[in-house]
CSV table of C-alpha atoms in Angstrom, one decimal:
chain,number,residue,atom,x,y,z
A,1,UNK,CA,221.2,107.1,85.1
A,2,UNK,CA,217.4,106.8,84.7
A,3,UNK,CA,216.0,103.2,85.5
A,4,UNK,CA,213.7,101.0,83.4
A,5,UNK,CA,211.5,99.6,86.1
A,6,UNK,CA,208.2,101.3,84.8
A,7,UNK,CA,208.2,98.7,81.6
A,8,UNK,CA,208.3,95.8,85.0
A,9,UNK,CA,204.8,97.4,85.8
A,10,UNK,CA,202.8,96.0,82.4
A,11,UNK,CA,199.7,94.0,83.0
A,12,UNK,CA,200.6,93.0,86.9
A,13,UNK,CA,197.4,92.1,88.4
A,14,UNK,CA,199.3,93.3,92.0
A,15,UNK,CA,200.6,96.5,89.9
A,16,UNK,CA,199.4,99.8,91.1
A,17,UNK,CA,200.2,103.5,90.2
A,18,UNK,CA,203.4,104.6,92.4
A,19,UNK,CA,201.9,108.1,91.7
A,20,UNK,CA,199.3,108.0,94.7
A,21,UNK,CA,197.0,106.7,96.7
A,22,UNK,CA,194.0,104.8,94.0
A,23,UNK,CA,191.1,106.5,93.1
A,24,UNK,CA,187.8,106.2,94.6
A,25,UNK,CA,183.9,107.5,94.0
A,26,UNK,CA,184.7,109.4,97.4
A,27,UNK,CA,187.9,111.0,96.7
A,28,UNK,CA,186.5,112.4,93.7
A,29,UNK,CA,183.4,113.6,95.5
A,30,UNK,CA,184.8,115.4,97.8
A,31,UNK,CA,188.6,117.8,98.0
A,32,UNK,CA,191.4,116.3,99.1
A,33,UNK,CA,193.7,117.5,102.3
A,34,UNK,CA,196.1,120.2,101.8
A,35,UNK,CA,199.0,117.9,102.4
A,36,UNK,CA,198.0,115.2,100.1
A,37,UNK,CA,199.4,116.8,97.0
A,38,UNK,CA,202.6,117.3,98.2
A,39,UNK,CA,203.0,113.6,99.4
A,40,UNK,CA,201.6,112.4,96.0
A,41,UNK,CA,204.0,114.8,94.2
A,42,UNK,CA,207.0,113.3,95.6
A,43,UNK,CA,206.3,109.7,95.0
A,44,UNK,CA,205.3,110.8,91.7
A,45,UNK,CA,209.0,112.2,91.4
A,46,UNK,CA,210.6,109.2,92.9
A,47,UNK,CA,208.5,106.8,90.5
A,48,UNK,CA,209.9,109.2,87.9
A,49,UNK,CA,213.3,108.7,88.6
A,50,UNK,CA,212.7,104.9,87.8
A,51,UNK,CA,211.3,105.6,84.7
A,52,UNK,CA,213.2,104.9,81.2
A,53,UNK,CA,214.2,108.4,79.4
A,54,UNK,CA,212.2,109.8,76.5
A,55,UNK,CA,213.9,108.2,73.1
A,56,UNK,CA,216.1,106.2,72.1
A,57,UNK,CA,218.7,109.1,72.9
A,58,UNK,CA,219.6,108.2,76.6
A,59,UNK,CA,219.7,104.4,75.5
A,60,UNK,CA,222.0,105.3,72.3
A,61,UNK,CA,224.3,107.5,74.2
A,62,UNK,CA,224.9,105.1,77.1
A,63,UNK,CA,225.5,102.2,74.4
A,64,UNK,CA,228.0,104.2,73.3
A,65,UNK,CA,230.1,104.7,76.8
A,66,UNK,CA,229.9,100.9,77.3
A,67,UNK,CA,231.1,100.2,73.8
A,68,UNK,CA,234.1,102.7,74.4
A,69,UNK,CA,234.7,100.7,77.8
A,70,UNK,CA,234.5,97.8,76.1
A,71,UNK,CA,237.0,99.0,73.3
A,72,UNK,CA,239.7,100.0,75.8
A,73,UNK,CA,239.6,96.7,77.7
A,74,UNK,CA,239.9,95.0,74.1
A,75,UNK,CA,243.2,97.1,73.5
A,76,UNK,CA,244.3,96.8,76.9
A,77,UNK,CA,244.0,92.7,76.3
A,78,UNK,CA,245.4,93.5,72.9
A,79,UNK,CA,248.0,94.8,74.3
A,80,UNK,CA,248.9,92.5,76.7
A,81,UNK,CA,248.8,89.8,74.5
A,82,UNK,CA,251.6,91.7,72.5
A,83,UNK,CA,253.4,92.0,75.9
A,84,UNK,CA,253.2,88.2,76.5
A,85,UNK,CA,254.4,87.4,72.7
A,86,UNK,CA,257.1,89.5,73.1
A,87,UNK,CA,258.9,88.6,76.6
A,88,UNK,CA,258.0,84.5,76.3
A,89,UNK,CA,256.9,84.5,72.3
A,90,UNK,CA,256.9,80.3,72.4
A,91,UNK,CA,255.5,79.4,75.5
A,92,UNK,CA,252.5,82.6,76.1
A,93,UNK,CA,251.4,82.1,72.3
A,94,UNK,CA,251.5,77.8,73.0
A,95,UNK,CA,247.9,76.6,72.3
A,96,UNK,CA,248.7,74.7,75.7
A,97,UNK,CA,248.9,78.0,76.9
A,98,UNK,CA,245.9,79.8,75.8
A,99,UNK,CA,243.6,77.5,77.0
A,100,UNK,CA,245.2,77.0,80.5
A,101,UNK,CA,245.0,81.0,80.3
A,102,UNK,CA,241.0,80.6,79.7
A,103,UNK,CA,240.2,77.7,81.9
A,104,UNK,CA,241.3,79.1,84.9
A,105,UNK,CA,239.9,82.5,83.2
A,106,UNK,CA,236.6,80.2,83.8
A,107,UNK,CA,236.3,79.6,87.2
A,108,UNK,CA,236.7,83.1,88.7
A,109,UNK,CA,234.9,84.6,85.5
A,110,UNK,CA,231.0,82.2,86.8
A,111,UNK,CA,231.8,84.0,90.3
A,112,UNK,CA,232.3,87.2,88.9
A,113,UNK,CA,229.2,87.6,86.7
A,114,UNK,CA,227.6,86.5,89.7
A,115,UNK,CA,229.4,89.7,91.3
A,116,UNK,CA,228.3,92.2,88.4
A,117,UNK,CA,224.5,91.0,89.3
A,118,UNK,CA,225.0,92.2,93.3
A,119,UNK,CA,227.2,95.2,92.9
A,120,UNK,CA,224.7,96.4,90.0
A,121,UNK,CA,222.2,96.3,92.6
A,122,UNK,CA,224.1,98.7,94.9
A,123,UNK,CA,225.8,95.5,97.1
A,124,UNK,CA,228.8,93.7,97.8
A,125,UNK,CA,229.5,89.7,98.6
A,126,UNK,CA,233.3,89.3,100.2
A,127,UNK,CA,232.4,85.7,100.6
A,128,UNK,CA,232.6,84.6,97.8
A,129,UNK,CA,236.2,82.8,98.0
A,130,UNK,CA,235.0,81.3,101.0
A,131,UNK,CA,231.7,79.9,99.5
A,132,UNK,CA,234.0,78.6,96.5
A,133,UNK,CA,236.5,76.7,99.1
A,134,UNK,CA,233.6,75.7,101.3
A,135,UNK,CA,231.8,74.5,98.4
A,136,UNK,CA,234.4,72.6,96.9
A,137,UNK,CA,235.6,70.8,100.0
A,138,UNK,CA,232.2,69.7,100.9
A,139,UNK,CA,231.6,68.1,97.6
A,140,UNK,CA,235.1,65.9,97.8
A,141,UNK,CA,234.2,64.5,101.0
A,142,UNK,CA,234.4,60.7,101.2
A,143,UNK,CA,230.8,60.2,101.5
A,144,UNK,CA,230.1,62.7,98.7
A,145,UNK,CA,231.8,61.0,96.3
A,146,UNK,CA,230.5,57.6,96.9
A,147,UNK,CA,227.3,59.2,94.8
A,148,UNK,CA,230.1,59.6,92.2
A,149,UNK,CA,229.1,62.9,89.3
A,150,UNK,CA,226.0,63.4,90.3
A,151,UNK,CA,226.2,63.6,93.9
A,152,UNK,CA,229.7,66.3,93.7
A,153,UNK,CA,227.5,68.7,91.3
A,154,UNK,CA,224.7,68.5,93.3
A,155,UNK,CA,226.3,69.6,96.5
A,156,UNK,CA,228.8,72.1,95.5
A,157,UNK,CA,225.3,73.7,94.1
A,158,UNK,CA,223.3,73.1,97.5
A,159,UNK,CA,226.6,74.7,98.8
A,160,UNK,CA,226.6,77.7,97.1
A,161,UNK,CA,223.0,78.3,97.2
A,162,UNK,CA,222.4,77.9,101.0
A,163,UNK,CA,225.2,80.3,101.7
A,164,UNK,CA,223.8,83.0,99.2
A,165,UNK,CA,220.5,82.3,100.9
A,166,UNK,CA,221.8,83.0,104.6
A,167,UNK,CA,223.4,86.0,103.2
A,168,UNK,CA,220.4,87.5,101.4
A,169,UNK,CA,218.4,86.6,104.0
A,170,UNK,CA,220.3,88.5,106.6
A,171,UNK,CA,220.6,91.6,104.2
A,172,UNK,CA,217.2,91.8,102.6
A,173,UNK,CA,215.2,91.0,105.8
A,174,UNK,CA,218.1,91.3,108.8
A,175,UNK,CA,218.6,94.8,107.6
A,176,UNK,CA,222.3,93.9,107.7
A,177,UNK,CA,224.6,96.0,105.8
A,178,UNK,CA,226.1,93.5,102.9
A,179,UNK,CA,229.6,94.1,103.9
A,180,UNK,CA,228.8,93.2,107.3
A,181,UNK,CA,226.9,90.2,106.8
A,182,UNK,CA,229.0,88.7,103.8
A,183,UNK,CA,232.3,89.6,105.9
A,184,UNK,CA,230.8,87.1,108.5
A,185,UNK,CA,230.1,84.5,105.6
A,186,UNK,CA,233.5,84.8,104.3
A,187,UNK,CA,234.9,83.8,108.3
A,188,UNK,CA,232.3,81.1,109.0
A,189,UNK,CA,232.5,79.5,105.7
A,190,UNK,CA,236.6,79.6,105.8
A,191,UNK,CA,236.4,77.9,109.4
A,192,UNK,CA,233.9,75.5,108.2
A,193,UNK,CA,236.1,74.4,104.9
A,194,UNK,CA,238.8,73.9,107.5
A,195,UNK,CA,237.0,71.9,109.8
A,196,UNK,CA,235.3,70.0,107.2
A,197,UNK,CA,239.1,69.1,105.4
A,198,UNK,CA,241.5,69.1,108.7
A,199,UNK,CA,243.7,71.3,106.8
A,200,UNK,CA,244.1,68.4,104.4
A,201,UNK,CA,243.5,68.0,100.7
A,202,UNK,CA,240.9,65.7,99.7
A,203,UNK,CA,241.6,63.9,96.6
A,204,UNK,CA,238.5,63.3,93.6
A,205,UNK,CA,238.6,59.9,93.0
A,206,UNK,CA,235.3,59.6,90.3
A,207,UNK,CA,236.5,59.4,87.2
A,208,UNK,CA,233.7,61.2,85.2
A,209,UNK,CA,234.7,64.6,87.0
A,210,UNK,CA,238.6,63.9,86.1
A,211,UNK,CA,237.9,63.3,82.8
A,212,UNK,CA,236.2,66.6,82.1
A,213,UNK,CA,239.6,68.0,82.9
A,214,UNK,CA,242.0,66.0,80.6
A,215,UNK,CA,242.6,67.2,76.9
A,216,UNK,CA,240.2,64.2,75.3
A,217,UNK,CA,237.2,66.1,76.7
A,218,UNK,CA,238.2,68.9,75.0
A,219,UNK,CA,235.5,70.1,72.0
A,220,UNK,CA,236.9,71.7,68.9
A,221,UNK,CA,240.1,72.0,71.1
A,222,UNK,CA,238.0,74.3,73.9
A,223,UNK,CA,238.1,72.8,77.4
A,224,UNK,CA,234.4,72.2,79.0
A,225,UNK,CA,235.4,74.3,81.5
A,226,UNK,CA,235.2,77.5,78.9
A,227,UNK,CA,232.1,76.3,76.9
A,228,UNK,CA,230.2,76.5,80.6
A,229,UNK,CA,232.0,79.9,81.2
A,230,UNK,CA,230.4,81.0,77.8
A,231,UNK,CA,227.2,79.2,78.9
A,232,UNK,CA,227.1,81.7,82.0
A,233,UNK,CA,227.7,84.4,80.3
A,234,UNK,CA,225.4,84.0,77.9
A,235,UNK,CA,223.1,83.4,80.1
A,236,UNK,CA,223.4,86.4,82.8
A,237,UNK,CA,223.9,88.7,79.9
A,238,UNK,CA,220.3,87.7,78.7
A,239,UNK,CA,219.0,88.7,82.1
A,240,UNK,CA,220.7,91.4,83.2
A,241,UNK,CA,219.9,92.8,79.8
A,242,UNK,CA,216.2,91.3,78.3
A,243,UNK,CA,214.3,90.3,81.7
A,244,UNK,CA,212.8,92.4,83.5
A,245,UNK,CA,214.9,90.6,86.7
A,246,UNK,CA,217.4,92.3,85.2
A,247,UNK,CA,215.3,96.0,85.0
A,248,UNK,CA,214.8,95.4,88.8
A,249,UNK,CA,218.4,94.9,89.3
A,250,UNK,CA,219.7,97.9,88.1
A,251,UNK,CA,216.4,100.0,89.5
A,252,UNK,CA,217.3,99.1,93.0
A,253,UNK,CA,221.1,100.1,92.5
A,254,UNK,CA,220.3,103.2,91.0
A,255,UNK,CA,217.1,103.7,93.4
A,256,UNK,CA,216.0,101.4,95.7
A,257,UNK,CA,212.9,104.1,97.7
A,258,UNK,CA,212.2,105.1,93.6
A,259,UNK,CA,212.2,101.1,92.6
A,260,UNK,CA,210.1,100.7,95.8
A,261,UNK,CA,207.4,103.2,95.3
A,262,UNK,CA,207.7,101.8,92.0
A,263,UNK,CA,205.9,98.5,92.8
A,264,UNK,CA,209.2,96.4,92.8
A,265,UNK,CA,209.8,94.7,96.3
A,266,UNK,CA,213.5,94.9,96.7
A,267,UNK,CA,213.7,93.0,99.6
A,268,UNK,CA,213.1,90.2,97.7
A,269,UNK,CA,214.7,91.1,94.7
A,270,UNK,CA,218.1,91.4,97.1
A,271,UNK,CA,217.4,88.3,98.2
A,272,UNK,CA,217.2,86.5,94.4
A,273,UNK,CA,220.8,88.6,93.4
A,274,UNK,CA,222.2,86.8,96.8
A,275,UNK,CA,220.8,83.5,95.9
A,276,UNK,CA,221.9,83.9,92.6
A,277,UNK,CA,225.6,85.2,94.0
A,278,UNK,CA,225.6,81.5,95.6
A,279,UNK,CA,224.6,79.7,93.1
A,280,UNK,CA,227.7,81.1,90.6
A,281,UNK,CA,230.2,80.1,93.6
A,282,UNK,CA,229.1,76.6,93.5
A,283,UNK,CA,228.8,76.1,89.9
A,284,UNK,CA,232.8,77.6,90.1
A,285,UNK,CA,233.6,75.4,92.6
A,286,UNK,CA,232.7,72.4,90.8
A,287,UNK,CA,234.7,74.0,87.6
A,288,UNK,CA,237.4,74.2,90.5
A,289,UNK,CA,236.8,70.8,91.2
A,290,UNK,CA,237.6,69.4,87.7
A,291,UNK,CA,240.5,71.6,87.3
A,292,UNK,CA,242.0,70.9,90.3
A,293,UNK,CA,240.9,67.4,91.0
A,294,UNK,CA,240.5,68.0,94.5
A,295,UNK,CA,239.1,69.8,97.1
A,296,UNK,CA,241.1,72.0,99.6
A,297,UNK,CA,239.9,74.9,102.4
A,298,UNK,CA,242.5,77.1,100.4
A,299,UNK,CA,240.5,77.3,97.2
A,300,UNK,CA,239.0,80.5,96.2
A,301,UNK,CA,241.6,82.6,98.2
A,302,UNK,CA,241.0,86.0,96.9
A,303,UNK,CA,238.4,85.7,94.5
A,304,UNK,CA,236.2,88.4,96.1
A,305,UNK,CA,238.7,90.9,95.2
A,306,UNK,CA,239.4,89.3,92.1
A,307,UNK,CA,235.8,89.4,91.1
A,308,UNK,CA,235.2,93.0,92.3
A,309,UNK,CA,238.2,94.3,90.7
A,310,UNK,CA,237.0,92.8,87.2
A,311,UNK,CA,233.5,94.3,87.3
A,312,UNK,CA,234.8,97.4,88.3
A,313,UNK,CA,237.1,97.8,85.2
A,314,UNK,CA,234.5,96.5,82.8
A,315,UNK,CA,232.2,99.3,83.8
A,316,UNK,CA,230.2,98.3,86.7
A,317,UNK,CA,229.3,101.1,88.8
A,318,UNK,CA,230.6,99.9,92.2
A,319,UNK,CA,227.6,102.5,94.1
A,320,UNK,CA,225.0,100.6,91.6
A,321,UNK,CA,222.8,101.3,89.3
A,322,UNK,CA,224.7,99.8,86.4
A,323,UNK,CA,226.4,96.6,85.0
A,324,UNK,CA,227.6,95.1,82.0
A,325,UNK,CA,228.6,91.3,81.9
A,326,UNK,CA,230.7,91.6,78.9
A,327,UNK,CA,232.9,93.8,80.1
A,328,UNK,CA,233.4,92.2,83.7
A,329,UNK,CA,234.7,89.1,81.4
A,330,UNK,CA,236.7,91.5,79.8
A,331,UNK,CA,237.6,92.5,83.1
A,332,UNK,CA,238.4,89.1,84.2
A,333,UNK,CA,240.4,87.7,81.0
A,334,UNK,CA,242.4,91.0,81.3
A,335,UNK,CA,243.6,89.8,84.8
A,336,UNK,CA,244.2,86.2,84.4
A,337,UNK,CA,246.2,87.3,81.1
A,338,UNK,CA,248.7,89.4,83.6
A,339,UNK,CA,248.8,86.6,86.1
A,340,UNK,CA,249.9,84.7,83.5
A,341,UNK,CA,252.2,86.7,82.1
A,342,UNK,CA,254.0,87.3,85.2
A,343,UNK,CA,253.8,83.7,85.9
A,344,UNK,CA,255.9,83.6,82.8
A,345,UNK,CA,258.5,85.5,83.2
A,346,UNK,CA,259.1,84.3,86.8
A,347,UNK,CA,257.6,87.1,88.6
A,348,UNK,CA,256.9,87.7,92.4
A,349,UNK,CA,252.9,87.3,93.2
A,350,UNK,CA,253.6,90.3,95.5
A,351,UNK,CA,254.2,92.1,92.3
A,352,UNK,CA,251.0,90.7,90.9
A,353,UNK,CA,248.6,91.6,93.4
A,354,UNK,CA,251.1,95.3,94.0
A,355,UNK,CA,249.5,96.0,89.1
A,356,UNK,CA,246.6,94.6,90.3
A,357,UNK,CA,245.8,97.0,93.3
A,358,UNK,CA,246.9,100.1,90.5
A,359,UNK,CA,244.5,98.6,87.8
A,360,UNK,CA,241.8,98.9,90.6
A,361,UNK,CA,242.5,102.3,91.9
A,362,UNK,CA,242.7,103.8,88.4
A,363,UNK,CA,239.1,102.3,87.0
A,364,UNK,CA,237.8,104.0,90.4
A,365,UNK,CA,239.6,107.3,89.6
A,366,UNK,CA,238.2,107.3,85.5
A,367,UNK,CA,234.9,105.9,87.2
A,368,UNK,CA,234.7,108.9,89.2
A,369,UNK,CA,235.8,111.3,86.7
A,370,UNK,CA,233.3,110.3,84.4
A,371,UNK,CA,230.6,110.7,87.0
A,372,UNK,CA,231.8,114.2,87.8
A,373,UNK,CA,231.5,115.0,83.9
A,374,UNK,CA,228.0,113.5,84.0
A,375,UNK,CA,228.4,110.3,81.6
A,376,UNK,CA,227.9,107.8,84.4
């Protein structure tokens, strides 16, 4: 896939030509070295390969493989839906029901659009479960709460956002390879949430966060926790799609020496997608927070794979260089829809995590296949 970075290079004052070295009086006077056309040739190619293709065609034809991705998840959710109506027909189709189904939808969906954002720039973040738990149990301490709504919303964001800073930090300019560095995250921040909470659960005792959670707070019978899910989306979909953040994102997972000779600094941008990464965990954490109305060094377990896995189905090249948020939500709703399910109809979570493990393995093997057959 061809990347859009050279529309990020308009009107820069910092912007010059990745073709070459600038142009002066003297380089025109007099002939250049014999090796100076091939070194400008190839960053001319690799600034090429950032560029966006001729047309409209490239653009129309890869609109068309998301929507088909995005089609199949729809019948697949379709379909499960039917499943669920037909094994427990009066409690899956209970309103009660459908919202629990989207609420706890929620909190994993905020981390895993921050997901889509990092493994769309050709990353990974395994600590994301442990930021969550970390995050939550640091804003249900005692002397958190005394600073009652304010004070827990504020620190499970601080939270997130300082671990997503140590672990862009360490990968942008550590040079540490992202599953090494956010596999370290994932153990320090577990062991932290433990020490923090003793191994006990810490009970919210402000009333403004508990009320968020009961059915009274509900708007036009949706649950807050949803509307700010929607909010997120919304949101990253604008950026990943309309900013040229977003541009940058997927040049560097497609690219990064082509997005580099480019004029894009992807140190930095790595560090903004890790930063960013962070700050979904906490705002999940405090959705956690309200649903749970507590805070335990448990929370989050599995949410790294949970948020991978829903990416990967909804399109998200897992080697980078491109993402689509609607269909990790896709991704995400299809999930919690078989948790659910199985929930229902008295299933083993062995089972669970045994359909989820195949769902996995078989968006990897159509991702590949499509790849061979050139449509990636």
């Amino acid at each position: 896939m061809t990347q859009p970075a050279s529309e990020e290079r308009r009107g820069g004052p910092d912007d010059a030509p990745a073709s070459g070295p600038p142009t002066s009086p003297a380089s025109l006077a007099s002939p250049a070295p014999l090796a100076e056309p091939a070194a400008t040739g190839h960053a001319t190619k690799a600034a090429q390969a950032a560029k966006p293709p001729q047309g409209n065609g490239g653009w129309r034809a890869l609109g068309m493989r998301l929507d088909v991705r995005n089609l199949s998840l729809l019948g697949v959710l379709a379909a499960l839906i039917v499943v669920g109506g037909i094994t427990k027909p009066d409690q899956f189709l209970d309103t009660n029901n459908l919202q629990l189904v989207l609420t706890q939808a929620s909190v994993i969906g905020v981390v895993t659009v921050g997901m889509t954002f990092v493994i769309t720039s050709g990353g990974i973040d395994l600590s994301v479960g442990a930021i969550v738990a970390l995050a939550s149990v640091w804003a249900t301490t005692l002397a958190t709460q005394e600073y009652g709504f304010a004070g827990i919303l504020f620190t499970a964001v601080i939270v997130g956002l300082g671990c997503g800073l140590v672990n862009g930090v360490l990968i942008a300019y550590g040079g540490m390879v992202p599953f090494i560095a956010t596999l370290a995250m994932l153990a320090s921040a577990r062991g932290l949430a433990l020490q923090i909470t003793d191994g006990k659960t810490q009970i919210v005792t402000v009333d403004p966060v508990l009320d968020l959670g009961v059915p009274d707070a509900y708007i036009l019978g949706i649950p807050p926790l949803v509307l700010v899910f929607a909010l997120v989306t919304v949101i990253g979909w604008l950026i990943l799609n309309r900013t040229t953040f977003g541009r940058r994102t997927v040049a560097v997972g497609g690219n990064a020496e082509a997005a580099r000779l480019a004029g894009i600094d992807v140190r930095r941008q790595r560090l903004y997608l890790y930063l960013l990464s962070g700050l979904c965990c906490g705002i999940a954490a405090f959705l956690l927070i309200i649903l749970a109305g507590s805070g335990q060094n448990t929370n989050g377990n599995l949410y790294e794979l949970d948020a991978i896995a829903a990416a990967i189905i909804g399109g998200t090249l897992l080697s980078g260089g491109r993402g689509t948020i609607v269909g990790s939500v896709l991704g995400v709703l299809v999930f919690t829809t078989i948790t659910n399910i199985f929930a229902l109809n008295n299933l083993q979570s062995d089972v669970q995590q045994i359909a989820k493990g195949a769902i996995i393995v078989a968006a990897v093997l159509v991702q590949r296949r499509t790849a061979r057959n050139g449509e990636a």
